[in-house]
PDB file of C-alpha atoms and ligand atoms in Angstrom:
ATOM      1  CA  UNK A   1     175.150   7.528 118.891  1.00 90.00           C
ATOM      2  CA  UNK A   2     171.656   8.427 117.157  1.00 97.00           C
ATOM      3  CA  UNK A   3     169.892   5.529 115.981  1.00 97.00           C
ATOM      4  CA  UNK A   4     167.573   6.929 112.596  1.00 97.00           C
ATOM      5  CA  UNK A   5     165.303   4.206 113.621  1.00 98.00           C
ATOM      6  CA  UNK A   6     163.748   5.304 116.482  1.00 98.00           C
ATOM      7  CA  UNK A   7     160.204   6.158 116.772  1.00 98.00           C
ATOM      8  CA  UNK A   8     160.310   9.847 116.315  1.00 98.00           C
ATOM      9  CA  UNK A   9     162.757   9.544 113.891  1.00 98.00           C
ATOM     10  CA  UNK A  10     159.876   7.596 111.843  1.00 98.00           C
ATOM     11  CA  UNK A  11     157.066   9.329 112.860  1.00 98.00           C
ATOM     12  CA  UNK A  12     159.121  12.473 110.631  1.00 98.00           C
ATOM     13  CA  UNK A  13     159.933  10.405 107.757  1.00 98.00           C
ATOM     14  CA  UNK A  14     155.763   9.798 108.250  1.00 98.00           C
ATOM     15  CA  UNK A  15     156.335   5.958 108.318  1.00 98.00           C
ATOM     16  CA  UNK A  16     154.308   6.028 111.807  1.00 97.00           C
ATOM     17  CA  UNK A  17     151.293   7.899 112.175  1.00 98.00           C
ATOM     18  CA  UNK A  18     150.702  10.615 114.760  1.00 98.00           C
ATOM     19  CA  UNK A  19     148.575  13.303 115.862  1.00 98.00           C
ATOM     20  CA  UNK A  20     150.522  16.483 114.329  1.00 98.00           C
ATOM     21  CA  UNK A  21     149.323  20.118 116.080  1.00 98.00           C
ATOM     22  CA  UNK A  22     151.869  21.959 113.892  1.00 98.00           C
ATOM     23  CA  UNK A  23     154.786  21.284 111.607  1.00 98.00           C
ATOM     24  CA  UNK A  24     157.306  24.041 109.848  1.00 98.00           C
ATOM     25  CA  UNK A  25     161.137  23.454 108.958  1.00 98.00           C
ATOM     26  CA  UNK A  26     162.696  23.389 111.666  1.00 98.00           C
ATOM     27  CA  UNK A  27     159.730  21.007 113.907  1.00 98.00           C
ATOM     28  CA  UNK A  28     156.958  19.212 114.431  1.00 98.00           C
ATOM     29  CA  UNK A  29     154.735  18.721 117.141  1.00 98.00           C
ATOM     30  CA  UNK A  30     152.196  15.993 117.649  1.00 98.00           C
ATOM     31  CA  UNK A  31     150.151  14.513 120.936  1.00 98.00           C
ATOM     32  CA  UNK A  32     151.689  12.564 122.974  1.00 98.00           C
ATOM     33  CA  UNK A  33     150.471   8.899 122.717  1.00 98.00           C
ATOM     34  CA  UNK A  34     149.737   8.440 126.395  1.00 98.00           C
ATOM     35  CA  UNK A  35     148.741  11.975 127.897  1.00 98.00           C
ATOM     36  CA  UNK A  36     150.101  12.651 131.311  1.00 98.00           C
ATOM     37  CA  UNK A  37     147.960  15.865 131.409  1.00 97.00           C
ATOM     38  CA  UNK A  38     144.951  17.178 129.078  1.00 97.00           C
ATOM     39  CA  UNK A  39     147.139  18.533 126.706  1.00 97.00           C
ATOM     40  CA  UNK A  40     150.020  16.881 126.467  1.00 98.00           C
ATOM     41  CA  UNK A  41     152.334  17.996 123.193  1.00 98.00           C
ATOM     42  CA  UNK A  42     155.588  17.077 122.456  1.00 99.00           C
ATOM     43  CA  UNK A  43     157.862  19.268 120.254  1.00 99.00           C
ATOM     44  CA  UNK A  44     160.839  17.689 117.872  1.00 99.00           C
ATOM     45  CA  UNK A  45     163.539  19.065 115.982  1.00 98.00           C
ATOM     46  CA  UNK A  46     163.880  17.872 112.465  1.00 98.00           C
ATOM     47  CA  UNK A  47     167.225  17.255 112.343  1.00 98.00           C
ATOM     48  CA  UNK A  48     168.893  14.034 114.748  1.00 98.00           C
ATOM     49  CA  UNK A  49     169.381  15.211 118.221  1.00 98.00           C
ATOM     50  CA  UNK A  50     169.644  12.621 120.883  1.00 98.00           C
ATOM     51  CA  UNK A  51     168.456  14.781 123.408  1.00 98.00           C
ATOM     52  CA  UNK A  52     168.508  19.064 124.989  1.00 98.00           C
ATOM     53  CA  UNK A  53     172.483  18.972 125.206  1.00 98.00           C
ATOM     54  CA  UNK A  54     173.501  17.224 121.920  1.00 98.00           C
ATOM     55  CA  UNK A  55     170.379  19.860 120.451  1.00 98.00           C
ATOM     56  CA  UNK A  56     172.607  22.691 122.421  1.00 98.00           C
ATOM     57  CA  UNK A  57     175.838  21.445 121.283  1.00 98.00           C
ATOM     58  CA  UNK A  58     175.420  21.250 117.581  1.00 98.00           C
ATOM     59  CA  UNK A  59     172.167  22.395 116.189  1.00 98.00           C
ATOM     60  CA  UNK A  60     172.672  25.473 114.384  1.00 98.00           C
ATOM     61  CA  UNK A  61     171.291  28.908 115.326  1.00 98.00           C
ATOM     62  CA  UNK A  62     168.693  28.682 113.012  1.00 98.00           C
ATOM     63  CA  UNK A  63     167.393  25.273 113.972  1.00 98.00           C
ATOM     64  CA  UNK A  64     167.414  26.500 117.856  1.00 98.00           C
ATOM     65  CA  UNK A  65     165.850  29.692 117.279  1.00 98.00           C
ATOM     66  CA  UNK A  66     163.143  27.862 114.982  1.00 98.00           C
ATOM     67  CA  UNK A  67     162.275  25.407 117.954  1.00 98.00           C
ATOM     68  CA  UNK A  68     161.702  27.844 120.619  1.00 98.00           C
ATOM     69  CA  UNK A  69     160.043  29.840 118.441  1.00 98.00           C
ATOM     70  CA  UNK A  70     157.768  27.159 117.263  1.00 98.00           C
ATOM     71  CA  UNK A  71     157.188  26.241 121.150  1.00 98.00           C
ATOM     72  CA  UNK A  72     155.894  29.835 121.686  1.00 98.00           C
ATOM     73  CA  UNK A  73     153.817  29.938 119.086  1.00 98.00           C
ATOM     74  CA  UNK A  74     152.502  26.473 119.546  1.00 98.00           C
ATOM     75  CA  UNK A  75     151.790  27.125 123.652  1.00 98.00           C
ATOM     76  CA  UNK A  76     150.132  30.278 122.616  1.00 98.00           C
ATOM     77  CA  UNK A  77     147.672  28.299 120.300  1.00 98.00           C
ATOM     78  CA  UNK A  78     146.802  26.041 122.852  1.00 97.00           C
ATOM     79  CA  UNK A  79     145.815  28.064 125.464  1.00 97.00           C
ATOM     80  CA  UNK A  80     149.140  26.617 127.724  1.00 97.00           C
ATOM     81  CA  UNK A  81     151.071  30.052 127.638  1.00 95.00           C
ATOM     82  CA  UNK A  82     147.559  31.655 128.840  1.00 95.00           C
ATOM     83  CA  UNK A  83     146.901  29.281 131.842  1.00 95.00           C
ATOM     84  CA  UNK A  84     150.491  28.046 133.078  1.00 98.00           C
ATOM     85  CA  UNK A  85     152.115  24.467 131.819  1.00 98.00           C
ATOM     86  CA  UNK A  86     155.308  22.564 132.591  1.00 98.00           C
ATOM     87  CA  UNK A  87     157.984  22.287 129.765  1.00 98.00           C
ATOM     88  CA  UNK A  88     160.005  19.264 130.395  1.00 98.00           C
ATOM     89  CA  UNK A  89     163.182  17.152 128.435  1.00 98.00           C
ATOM     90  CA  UNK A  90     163.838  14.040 129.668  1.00 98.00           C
ATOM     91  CA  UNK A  91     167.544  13.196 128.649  1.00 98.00           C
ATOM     92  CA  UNK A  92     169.735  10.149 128.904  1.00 95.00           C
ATOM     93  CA  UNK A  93     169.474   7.527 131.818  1.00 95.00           C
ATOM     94  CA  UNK A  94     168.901   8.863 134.583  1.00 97.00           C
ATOM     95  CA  UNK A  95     167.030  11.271 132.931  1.00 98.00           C
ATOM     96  CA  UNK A  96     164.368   8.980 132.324  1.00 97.00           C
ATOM     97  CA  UNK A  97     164.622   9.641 128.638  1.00 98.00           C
ATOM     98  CA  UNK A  98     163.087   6.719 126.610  1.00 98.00           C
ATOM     99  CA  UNK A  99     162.831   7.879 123.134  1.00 98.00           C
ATOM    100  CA  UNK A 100     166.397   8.825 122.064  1.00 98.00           C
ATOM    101  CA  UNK A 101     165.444  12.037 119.962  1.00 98.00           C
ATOM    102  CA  UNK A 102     165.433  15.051 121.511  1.00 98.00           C
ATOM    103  CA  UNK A 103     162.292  16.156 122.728  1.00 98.00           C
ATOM    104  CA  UNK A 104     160.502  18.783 124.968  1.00 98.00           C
ATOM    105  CA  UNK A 105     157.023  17.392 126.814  1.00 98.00           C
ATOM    106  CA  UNK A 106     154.334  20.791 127.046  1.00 98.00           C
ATOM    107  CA  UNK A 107     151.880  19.496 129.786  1.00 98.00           C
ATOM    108  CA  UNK A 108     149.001  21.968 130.908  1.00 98.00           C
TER     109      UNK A 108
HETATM  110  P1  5GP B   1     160.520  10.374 127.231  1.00 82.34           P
HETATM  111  O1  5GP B   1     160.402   9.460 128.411  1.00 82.34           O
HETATM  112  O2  5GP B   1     161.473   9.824 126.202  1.00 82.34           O
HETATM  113  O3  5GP B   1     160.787  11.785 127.624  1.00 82.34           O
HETATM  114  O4  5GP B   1     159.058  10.414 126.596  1.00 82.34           O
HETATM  115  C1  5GP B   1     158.688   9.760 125.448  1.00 82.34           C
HETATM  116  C2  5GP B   1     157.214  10.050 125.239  1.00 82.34           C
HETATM  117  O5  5GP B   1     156.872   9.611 123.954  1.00 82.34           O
HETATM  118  C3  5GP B   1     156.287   9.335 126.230  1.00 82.34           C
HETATM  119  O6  5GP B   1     155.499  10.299 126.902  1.00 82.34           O
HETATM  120  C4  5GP B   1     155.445   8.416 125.343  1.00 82.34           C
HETATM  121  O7  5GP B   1     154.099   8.327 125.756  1.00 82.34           O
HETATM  122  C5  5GP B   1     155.573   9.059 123.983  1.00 82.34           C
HETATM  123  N1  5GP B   1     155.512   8.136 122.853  1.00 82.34           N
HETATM  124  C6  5GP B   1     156.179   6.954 122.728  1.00 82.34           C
HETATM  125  N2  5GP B   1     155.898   6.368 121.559  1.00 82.34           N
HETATM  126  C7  5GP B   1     155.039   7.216 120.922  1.00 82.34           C
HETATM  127  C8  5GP B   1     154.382   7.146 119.644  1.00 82.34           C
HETATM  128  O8  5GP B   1     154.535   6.217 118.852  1.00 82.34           O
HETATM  129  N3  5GP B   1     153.573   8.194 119.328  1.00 82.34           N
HETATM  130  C9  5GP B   1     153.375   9.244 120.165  1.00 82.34           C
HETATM  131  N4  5GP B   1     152.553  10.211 119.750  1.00 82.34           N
HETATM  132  N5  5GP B   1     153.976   9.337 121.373  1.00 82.34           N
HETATM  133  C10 5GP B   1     154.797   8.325 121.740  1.00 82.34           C
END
């Protein structure tokens, strides 16, 4: 079950603050709080996703489309698609996944 209080869910309804590198309809992307690498991005979907399979599963072709699309154009502006970087969901338990909206980590 998605819980509309979790801390992505407020940093979109801008009730937490956070380091936005680009926003459009469909995303937004913002630093990561605690960088694992020297850029370290993470890329949301707008609408409530728990995580990569419940995005799969029921976000519509649009919203898909305009996420990878976003993450291509966002690597590209930040030099990651240039010089190699990891692209990495954490989902569920075992997964390691600790914020429960979907999410995909750009490290480079
Ligand atoms: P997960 O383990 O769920 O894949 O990763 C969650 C990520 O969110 C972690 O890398 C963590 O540092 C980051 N994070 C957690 N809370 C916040 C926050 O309030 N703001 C930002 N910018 N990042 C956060």
């Amino acid at each position: 079950m998605y819980d509309p209080n979790n801390i992505f869910a407020r940093i979109l309804r801008k009730e937490i603050p956070c380091s936005p590198v680009y926003e459009d309809d469909y995303v937004l992307a913002f630093r990561d709080i605690a960088p694992k690498a020297p850029a370290h991005i993470l890329v949301i979907p707008k609408g409530a996703y728990l995580d990569i399979s419940d995005f799969g599963a029921r976000a519509s072709a649009a919203e898909i489309e305009g996420f990878f699309r976003a993450v291509a154009k966002i690597s590209a502006d930040h030099n990651l698609t240039q010089q190699g970087f990891r692209a990495i969901a954490n989902s569920g338990l075992h997964g390691g996944q600790e914020v429960p909206h979907f999410h995909l980590h750009l490290l480079g």
